[in-house]
Coordinates of C-alpha atoms in Angstrom, one line a residue:
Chain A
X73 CA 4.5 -12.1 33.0
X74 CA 7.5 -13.1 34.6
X75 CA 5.2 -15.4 37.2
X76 CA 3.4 -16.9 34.4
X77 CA 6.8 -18.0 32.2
X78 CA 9.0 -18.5 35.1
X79 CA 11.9 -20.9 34.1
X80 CA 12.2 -21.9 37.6
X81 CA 8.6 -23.8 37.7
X82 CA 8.1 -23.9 41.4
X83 CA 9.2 -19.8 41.8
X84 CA 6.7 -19.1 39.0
X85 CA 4.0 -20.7 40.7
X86 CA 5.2 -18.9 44.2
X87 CA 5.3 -15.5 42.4
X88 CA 1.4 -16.9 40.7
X89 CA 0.6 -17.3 44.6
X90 CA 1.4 -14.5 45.9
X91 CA -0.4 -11.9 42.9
X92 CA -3.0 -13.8 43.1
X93 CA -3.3 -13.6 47.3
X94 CA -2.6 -9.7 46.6
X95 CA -5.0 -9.2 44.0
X96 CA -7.5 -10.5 46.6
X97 CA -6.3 -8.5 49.5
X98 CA -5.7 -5.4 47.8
X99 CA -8.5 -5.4 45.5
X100 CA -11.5 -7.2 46.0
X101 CA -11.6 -6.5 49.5
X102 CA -11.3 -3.0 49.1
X103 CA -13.9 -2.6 46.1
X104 CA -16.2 -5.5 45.7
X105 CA -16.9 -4.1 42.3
X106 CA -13.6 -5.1 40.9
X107 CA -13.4 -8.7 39.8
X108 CA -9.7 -10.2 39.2
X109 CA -8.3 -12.7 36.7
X110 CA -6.4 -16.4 38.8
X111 CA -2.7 -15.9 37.5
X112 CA -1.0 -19.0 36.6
X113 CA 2.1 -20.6 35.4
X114 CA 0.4 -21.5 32.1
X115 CA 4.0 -23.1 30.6
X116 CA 3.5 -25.8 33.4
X117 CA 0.0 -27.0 33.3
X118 CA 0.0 -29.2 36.6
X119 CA 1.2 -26.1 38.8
X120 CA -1.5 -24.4 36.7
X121 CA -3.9 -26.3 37.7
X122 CA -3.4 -26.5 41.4
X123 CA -3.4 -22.5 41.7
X124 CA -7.3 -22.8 40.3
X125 CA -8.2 -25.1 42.4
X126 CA -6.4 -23.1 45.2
X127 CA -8.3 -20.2 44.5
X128 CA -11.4 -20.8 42.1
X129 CA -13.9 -21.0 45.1
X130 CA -12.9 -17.1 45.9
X131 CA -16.0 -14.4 44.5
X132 CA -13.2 -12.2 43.6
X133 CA -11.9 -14.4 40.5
X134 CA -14.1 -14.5 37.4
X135 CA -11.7 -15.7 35.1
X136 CA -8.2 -17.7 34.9
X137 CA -6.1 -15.7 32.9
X138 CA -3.1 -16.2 30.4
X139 CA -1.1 -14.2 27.7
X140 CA -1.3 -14.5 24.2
X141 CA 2.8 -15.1 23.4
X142 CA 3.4 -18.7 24.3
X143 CA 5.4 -21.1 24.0
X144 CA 3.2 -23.2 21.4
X145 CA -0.9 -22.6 20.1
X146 CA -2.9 -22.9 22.8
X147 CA -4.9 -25.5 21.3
X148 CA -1.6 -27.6 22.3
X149 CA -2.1 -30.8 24.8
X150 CA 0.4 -28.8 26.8
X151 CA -2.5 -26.2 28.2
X152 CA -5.2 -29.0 28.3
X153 CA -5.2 -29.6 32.2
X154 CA -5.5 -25.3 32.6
X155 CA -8.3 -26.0 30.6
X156 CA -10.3 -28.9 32.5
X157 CA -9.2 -26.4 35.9
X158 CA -10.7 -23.8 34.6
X159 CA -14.0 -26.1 33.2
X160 CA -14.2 -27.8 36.6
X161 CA -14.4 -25.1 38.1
X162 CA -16.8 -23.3 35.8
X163 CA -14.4 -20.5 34.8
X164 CA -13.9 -19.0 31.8
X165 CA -10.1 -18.2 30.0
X166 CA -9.0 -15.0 29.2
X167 CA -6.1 -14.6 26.8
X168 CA -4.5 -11.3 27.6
X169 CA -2.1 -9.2 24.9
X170 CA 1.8 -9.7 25.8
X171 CA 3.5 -12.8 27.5
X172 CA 6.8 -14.1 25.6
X173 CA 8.1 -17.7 25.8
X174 CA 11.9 -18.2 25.5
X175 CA 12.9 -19.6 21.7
X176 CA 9.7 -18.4 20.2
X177 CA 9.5 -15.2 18.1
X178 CA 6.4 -13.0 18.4
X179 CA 6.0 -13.3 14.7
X180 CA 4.9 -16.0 12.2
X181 CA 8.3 -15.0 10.2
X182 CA 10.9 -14.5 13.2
X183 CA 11.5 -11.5 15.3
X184 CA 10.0 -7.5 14.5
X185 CA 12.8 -4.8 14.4
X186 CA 10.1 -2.2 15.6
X187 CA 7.7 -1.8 18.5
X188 CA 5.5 -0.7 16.5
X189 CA 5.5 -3.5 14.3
X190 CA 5.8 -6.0 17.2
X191 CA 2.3 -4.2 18.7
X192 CA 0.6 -4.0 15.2
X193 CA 0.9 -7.9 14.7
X194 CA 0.2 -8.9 18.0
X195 CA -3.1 -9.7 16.6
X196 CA -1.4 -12.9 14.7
X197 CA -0.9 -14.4 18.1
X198 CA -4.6 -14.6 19.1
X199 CA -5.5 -16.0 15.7
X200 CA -3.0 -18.8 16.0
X201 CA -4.7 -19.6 18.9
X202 CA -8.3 -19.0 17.5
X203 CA -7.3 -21.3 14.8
X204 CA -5.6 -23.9 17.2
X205 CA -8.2 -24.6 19.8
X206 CA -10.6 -25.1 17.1
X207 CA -8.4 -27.6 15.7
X208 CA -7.7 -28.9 18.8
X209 CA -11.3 -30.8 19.5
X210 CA -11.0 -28.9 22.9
X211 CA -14.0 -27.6 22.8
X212 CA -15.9 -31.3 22.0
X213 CA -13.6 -32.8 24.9
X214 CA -15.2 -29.7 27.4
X215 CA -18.6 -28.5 26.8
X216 CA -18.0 -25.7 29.7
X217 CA -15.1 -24.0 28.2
X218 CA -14.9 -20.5 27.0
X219 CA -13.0 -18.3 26.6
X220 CA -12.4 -14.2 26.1
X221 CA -9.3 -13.0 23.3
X222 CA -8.1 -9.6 25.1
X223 CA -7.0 -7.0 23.9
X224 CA -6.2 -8.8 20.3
X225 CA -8.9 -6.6 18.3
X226 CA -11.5 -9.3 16.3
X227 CA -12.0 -6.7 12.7
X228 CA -9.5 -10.1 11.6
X229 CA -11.7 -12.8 13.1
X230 CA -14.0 -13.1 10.3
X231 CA -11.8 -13.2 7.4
X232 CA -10.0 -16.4 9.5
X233 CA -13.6 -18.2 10.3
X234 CA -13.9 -18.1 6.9
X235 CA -10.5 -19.8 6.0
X236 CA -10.6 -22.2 8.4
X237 CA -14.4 -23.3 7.5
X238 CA -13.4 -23.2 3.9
X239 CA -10.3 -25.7 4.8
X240 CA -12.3 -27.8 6.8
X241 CA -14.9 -28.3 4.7
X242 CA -11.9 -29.5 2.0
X243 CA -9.5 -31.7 4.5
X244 CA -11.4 -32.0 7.4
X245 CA -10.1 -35.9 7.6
X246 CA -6.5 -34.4 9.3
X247 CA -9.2 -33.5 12.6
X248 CA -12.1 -36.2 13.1
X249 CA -12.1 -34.2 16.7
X250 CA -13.8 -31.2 14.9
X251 CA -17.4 -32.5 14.1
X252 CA -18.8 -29.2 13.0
X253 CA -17.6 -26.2 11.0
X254 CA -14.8 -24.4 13.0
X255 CA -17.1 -20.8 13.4
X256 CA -19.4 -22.5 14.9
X257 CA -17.1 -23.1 18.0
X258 CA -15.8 -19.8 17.6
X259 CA -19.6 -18.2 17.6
X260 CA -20.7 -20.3 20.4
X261 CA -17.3 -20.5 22.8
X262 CA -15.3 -17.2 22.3
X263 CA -15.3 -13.6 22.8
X264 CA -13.1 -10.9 21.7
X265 CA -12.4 -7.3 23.8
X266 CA -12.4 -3.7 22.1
X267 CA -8.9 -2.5 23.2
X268 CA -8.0 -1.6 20.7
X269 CA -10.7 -1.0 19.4
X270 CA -10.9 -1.2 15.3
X271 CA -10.6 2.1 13.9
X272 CA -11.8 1.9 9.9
X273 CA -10.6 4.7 7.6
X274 CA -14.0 5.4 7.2
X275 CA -15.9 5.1 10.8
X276 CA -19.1 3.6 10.0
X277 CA -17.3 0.3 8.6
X278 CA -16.9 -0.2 12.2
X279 CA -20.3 -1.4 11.4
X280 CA -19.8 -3.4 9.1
X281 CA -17.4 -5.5 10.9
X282 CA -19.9 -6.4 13.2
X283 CA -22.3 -7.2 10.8
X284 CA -19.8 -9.6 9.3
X285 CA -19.2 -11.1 12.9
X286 CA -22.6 -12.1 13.1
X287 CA -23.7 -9.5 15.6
X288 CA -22.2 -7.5 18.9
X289 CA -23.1 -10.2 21.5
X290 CA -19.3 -11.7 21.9
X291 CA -17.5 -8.2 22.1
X292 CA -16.8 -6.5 25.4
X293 CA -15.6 -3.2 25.7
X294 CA -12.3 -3.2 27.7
X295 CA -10.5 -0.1 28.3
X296 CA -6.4 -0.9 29.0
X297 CA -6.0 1.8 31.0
X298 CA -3.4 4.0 32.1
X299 CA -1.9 2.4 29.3
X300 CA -0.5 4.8 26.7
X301 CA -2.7 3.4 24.1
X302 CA -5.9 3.2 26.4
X303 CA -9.4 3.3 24.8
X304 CA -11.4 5.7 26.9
X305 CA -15.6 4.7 27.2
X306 CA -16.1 8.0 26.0
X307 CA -13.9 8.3 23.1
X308 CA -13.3 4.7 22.2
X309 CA -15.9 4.4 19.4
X310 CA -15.1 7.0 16.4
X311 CA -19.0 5.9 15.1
X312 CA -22.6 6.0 16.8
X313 CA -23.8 2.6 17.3
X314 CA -27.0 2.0 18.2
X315 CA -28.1 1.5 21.4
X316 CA -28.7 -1.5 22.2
X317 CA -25.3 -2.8 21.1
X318 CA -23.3 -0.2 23.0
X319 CA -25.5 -1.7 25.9
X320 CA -24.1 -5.2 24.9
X321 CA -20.3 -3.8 24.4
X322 CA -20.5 -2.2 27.1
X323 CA -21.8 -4.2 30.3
X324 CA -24.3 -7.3 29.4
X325 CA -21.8 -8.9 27.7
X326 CA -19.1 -9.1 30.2
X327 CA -22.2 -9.3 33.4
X328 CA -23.2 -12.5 31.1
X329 CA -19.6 -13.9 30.2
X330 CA -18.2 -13.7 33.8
X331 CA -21.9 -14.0 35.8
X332 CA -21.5 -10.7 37.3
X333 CA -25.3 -9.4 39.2
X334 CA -27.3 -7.3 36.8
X335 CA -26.2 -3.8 36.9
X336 CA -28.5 -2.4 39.9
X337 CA -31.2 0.3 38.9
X338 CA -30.4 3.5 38.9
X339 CA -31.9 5.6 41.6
X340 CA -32.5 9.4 40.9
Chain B
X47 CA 12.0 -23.9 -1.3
X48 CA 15.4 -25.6 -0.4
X49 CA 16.7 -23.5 -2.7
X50 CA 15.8 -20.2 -1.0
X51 CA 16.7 -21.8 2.3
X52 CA 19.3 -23.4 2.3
X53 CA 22.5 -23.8 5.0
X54 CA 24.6 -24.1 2.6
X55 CA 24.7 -20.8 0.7
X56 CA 26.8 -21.5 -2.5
X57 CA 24.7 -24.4 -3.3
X58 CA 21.4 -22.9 -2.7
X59 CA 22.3 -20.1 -5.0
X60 CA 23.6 -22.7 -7.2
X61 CA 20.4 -24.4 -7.3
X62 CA 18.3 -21.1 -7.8
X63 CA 20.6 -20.4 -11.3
X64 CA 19.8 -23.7 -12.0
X65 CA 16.1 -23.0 -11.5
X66 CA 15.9 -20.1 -13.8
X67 CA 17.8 -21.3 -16.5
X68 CA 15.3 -24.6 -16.2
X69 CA 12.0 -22.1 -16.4
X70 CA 13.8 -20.5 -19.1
X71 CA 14.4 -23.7 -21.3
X72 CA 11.3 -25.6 -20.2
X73 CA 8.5 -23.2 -20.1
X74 CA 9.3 -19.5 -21.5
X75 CA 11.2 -21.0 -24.6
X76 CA 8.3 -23.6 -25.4
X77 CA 5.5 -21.1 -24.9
X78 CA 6.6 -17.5 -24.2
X79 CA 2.8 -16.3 -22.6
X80 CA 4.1 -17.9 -19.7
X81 CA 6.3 -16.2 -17.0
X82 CA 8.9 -16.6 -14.5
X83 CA 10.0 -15.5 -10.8
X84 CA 13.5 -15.0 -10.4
X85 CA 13.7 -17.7 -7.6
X86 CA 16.9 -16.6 -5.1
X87 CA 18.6 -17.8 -2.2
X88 CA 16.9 -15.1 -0.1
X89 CA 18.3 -15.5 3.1
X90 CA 21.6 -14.3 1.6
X91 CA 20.8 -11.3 0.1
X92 CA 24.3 -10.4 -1.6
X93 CA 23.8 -13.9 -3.2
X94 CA 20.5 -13.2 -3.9
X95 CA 20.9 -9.6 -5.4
X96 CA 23.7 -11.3 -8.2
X97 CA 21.5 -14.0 -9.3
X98 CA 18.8 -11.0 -10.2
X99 CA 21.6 -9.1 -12.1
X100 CA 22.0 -11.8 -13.5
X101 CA 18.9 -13.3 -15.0
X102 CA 16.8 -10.0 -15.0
X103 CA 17.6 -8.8 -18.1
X104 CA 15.6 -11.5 -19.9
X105 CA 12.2 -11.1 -21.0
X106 CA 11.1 -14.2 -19.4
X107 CA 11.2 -13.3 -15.9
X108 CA 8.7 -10.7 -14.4
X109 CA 9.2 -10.6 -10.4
X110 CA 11.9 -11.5 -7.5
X111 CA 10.2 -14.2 -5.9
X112 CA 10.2 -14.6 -2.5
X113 CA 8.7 -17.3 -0.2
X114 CA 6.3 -16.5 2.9
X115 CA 8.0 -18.0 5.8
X116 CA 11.1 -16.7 6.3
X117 CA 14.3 -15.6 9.1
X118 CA 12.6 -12.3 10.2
X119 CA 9.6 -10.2 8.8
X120 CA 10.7 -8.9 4.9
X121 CA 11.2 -5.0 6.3
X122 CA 14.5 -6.4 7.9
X123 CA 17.5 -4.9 6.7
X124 CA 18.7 -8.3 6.0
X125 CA 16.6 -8.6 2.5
X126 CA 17.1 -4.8 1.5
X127 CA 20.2 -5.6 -1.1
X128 CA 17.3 -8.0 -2.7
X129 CA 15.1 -5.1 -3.1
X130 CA 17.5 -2.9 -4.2
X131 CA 18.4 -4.9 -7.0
X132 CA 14.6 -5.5 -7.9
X133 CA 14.4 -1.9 -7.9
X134 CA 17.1 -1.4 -10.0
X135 CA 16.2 -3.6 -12.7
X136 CA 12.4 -2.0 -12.1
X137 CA 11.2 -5.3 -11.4
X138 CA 8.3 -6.5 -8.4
X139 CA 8.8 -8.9 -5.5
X140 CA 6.4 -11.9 -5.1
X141 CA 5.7 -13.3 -1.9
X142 CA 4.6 -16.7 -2.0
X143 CA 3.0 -19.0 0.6
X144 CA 5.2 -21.7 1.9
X145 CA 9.0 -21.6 3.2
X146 CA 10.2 -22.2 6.7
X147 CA 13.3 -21.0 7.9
X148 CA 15.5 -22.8 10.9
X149 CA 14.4 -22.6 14.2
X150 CA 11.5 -20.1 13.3
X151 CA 7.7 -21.1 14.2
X152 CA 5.5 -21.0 11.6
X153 CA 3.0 -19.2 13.8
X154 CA 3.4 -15.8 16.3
X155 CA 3.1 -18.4 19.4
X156 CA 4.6 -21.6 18.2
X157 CA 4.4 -24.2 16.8
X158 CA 1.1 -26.0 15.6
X159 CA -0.1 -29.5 16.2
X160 CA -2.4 -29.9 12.7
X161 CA -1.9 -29.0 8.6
X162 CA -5.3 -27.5 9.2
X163 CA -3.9 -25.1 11.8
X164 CA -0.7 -24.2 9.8
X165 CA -2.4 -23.6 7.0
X166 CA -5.2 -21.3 7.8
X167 CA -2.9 -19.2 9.6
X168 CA -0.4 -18.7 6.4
X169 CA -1.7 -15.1 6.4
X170 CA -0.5 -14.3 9.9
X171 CA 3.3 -14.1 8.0
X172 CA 2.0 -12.2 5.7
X173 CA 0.5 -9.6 8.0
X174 CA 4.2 -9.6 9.7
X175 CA 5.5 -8.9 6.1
X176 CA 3.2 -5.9 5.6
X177 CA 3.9 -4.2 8.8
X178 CA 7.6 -4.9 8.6
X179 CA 7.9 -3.5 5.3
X180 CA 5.5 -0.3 6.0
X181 CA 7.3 0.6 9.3
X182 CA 11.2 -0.4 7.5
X183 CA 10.9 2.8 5.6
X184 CA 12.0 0.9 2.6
X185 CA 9.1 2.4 0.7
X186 CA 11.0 6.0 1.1
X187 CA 14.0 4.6 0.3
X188 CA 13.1 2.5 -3.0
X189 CA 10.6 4.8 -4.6
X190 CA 10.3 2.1 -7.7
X191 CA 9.7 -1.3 -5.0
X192 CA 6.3 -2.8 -5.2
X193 CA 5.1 -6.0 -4.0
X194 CA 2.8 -9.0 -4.8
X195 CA 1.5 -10.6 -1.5
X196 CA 1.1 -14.0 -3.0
X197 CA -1.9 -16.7 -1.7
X198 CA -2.1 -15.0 1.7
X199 CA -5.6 -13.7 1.1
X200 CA -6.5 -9.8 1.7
X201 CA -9.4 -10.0 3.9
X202 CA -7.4 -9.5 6.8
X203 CA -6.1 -6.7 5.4
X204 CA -8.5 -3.8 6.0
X205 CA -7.9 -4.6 9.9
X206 CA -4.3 -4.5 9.7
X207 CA -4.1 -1.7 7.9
X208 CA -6.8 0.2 10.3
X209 CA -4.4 -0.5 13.4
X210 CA -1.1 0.3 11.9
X211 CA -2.1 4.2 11.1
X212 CA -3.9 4.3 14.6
X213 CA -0.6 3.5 16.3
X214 CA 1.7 5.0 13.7
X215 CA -0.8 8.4 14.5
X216 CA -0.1 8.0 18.3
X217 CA 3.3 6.7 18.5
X218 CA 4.6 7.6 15.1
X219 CA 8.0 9.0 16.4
X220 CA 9.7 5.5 16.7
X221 CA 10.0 5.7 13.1
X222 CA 10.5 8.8 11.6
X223 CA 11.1 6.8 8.5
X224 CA 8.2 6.3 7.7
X225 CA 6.4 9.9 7.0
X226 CA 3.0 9.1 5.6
X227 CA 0.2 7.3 7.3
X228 CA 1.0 3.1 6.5
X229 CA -2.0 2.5 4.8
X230 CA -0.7 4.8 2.1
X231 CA 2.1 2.7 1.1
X232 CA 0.1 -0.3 1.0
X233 CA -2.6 1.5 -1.2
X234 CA 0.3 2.3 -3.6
X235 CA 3.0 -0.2 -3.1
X236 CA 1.3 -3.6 -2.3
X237 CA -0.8 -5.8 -4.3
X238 CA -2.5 -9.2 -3.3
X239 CA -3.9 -12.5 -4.7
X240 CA -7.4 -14.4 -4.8
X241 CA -5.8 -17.7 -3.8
X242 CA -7.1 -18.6 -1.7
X243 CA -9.6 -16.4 -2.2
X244 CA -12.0 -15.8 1.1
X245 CA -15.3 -16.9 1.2
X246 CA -17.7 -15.5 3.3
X247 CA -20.3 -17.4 5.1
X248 CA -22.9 -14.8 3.3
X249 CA -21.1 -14.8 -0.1
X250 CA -22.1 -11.1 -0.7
X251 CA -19.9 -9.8 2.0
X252 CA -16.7 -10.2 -0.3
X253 CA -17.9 -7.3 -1.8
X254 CA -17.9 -5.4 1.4
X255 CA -14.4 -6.6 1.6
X256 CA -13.1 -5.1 -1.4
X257 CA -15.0 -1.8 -0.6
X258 CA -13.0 -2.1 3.2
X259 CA -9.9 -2.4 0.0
X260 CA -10.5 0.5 -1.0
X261 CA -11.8 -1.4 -4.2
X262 CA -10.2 -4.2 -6.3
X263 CA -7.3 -2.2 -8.5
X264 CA -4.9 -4.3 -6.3
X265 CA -6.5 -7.7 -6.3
X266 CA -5.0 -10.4 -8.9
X267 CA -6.6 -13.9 -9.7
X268 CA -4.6 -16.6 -8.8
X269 CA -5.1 -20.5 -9.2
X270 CA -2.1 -22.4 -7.5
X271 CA -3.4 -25.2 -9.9
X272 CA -2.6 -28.2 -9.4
X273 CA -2.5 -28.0 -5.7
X274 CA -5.6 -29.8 -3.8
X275 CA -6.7 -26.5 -3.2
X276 CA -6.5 -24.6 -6.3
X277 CA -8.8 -22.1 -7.1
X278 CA -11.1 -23.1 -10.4
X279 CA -11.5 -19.4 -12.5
X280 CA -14.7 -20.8 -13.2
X281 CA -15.4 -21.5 -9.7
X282 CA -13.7 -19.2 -7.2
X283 CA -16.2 -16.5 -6.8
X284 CA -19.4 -17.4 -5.1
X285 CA -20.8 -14.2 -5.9
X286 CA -21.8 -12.2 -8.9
X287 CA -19.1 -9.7 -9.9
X288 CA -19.3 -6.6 -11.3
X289 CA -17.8 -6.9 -15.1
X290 CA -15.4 -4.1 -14.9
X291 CA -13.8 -5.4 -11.5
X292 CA -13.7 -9.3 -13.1
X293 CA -11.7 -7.8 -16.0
X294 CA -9.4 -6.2 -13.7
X295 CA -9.4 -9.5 -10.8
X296 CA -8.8 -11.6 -13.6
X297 CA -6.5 -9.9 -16.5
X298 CA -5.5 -5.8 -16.0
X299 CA -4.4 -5.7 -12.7
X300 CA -1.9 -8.6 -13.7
X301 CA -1.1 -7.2 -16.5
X302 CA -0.4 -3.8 -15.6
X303 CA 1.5 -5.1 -12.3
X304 CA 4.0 -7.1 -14.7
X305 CA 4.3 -4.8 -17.4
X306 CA 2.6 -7.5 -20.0
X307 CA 1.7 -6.4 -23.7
X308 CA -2.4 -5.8 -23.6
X309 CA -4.6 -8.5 -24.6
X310 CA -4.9 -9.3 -28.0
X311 CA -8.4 -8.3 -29.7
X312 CA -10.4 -12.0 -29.6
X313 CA -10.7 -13.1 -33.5
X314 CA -14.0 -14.3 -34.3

């Protein structure tokens, strides 16, 4: 967190370097399996930039990763050159839960006098950027980019496609750089992580939610751990779902999302 | 809104009395169906908590009305002399859509480039409010407060409300105030508006969304006519609904929230 808001630019993108080197050595060498996120100094987009291309050409980085508290929407011009990086180089974003930028309070009404508060909203956060790269035209200017929410939950998402299309379909004249309705970028360009998972009063709304998100084939299960709050691949889901979508949650989504080889066949 | 906000407190609350006695005189005294919101200066509650004592006693006014955007989220101790003087004169709080306080984004990262984008993320202050108030403990404290959530929409809700008792259940102890699961107090303490009201892509699926309510008890029509945006009560539900939840969208649930006489019997 500190590497990717630095103050001082240049020590940021030094501190970006060096996880990024480790995260290589200590990894990816060691277990081939694991795959690692490029950190970056996302407040300053040039220095941004230049660790991707530093590193993009590397098998060990399937993503270029930032955190959801920033200092503005990350529709904002500000991120655009992260964006045409990452696009170039035919990498997805991830937008990971937690960050902070100075002067910016994690809420959309000023600062939370409880952790628990502050965690339970975090999911405001990702739909300001949901909403914001929409709005942006982004997504016209690159045809290549995508990108993964993490760790913001998605039970929310349709409730906002449906705001934003309704809005659009009213006022759309602000953005002539959106020429369709807003969930169809959002259906074609982004994908949302379990941790947390959802967990309805009633479990088999779970369902339901999915339904309403037009199926299960942008969720990826993601797990967290050790953190406290961790979703266990046992445990996570309180409801059976069928299948075929756990296989999807599970690992075709993210195999298909970040290009990984098909899951080898199991010998017995 | 300048009213409520204001830097310089005495005239902001100055221009609040002013307010009041205006809806008084121009609307309530020329037609007395209609109703008021005690506007306040919020952001000073003392001030605030007078101008209630002072106008509440009068049959015209029905609710403390607050504004969306604000300093910090509404469970700050900041506001509490506010509610205890809605309290005390058994009165609910609106909270309305708009505001802006200084040097607060208007989103939980920022702030945005487009209308579009502010607007369709309005809701994200209102799902700070709810979690700020639930995890405040003012709900213990106040047995009497209740709320009107005011043109943020609801369909967001069921998520929010899922999360909060999942991390209240795990990591409850930060706030002993609190002692029930959240989702209680917002079944009993919080009510919402249809304006804008959500419309799903598959117009049915509102209906899903008031059974993830917990059904519609707490659900009031709103129009917000003459905005651009109003909501038509001819128009505003694309689907066919059940006659006993219309009566109570559109005329019990209001009425029963502000304590107005029953309808009269229609005359033929």
């Amino acid at each position: 967190m500190a590497a990717r808001h630095s103050s001082t630019r240049e020590y940021g993108a030094a501190l970006c370097r060096a996880t990024n080197d480790w995260q290589v050595d200590e990894w990816y060498e060691k277990d081939s399996r694991l795959r690692c996120g490029i950190v970056v100094p996302m407040e300053d987009a040039e220095l941004a930039a230049d660790e991707i291309d530093r590193v993009a050409g590397h098998p060990a980085f399937v993503q270029v990763l930032l955190v959801a508290r920033t200092s503005a929407p990350l529709g904002d011009r500000r991120y655009w050159k992260i964006y045409e990086a990452a696009a170039r180089h035919d990498l997805p974003v991830g937008v990971h839960f937690g960050g902070g930028a100075r002067g910016v309070p994690v809420t959309a009404a000023g600062w939370p006098s409880y952790y628990l508060e502050d965690h339970a909203v975090m999911s405001t956060a990702f739909q300001a950027h949901v909403a914001s790269l929409v709005f942006s035209g982004i997504f016209e200017k690159l045809p290549a980019l995508r990108f993964a929410m993490i760790e913001g939950g998605f039970a929310w998402l349709p409730s906002l496609t449906w705001r934003m299309d309704q809005q659009w379909h009213r006022f759309g004249s602000e953005t002539p750089q959106v020429r369709r309705r807003p969930s169809e970028y959002v259906a074609e360009r982004m994908w949302f992580t379990t941790q947390p998972i959802e967990e309805p009063h009633r479990a088999a709304d779970l369902l339901t939610v999915f339904d309403h998100l037009g199926g299960v084939d942008k969720i990826m299960f993601s797990t967290d751990y050790p953190h406290w709050d961790f979703d266990s691949p046992v445990h996570a889901f309180q409801v059976r779902i069928p299948q075929d979508q756990r296989e999807k949650i599970y690992t075709e989504n993210a195999r298909a999302f970040y290009r990984l080889p098909a899951r080898a066949t199991h010998q017995n």
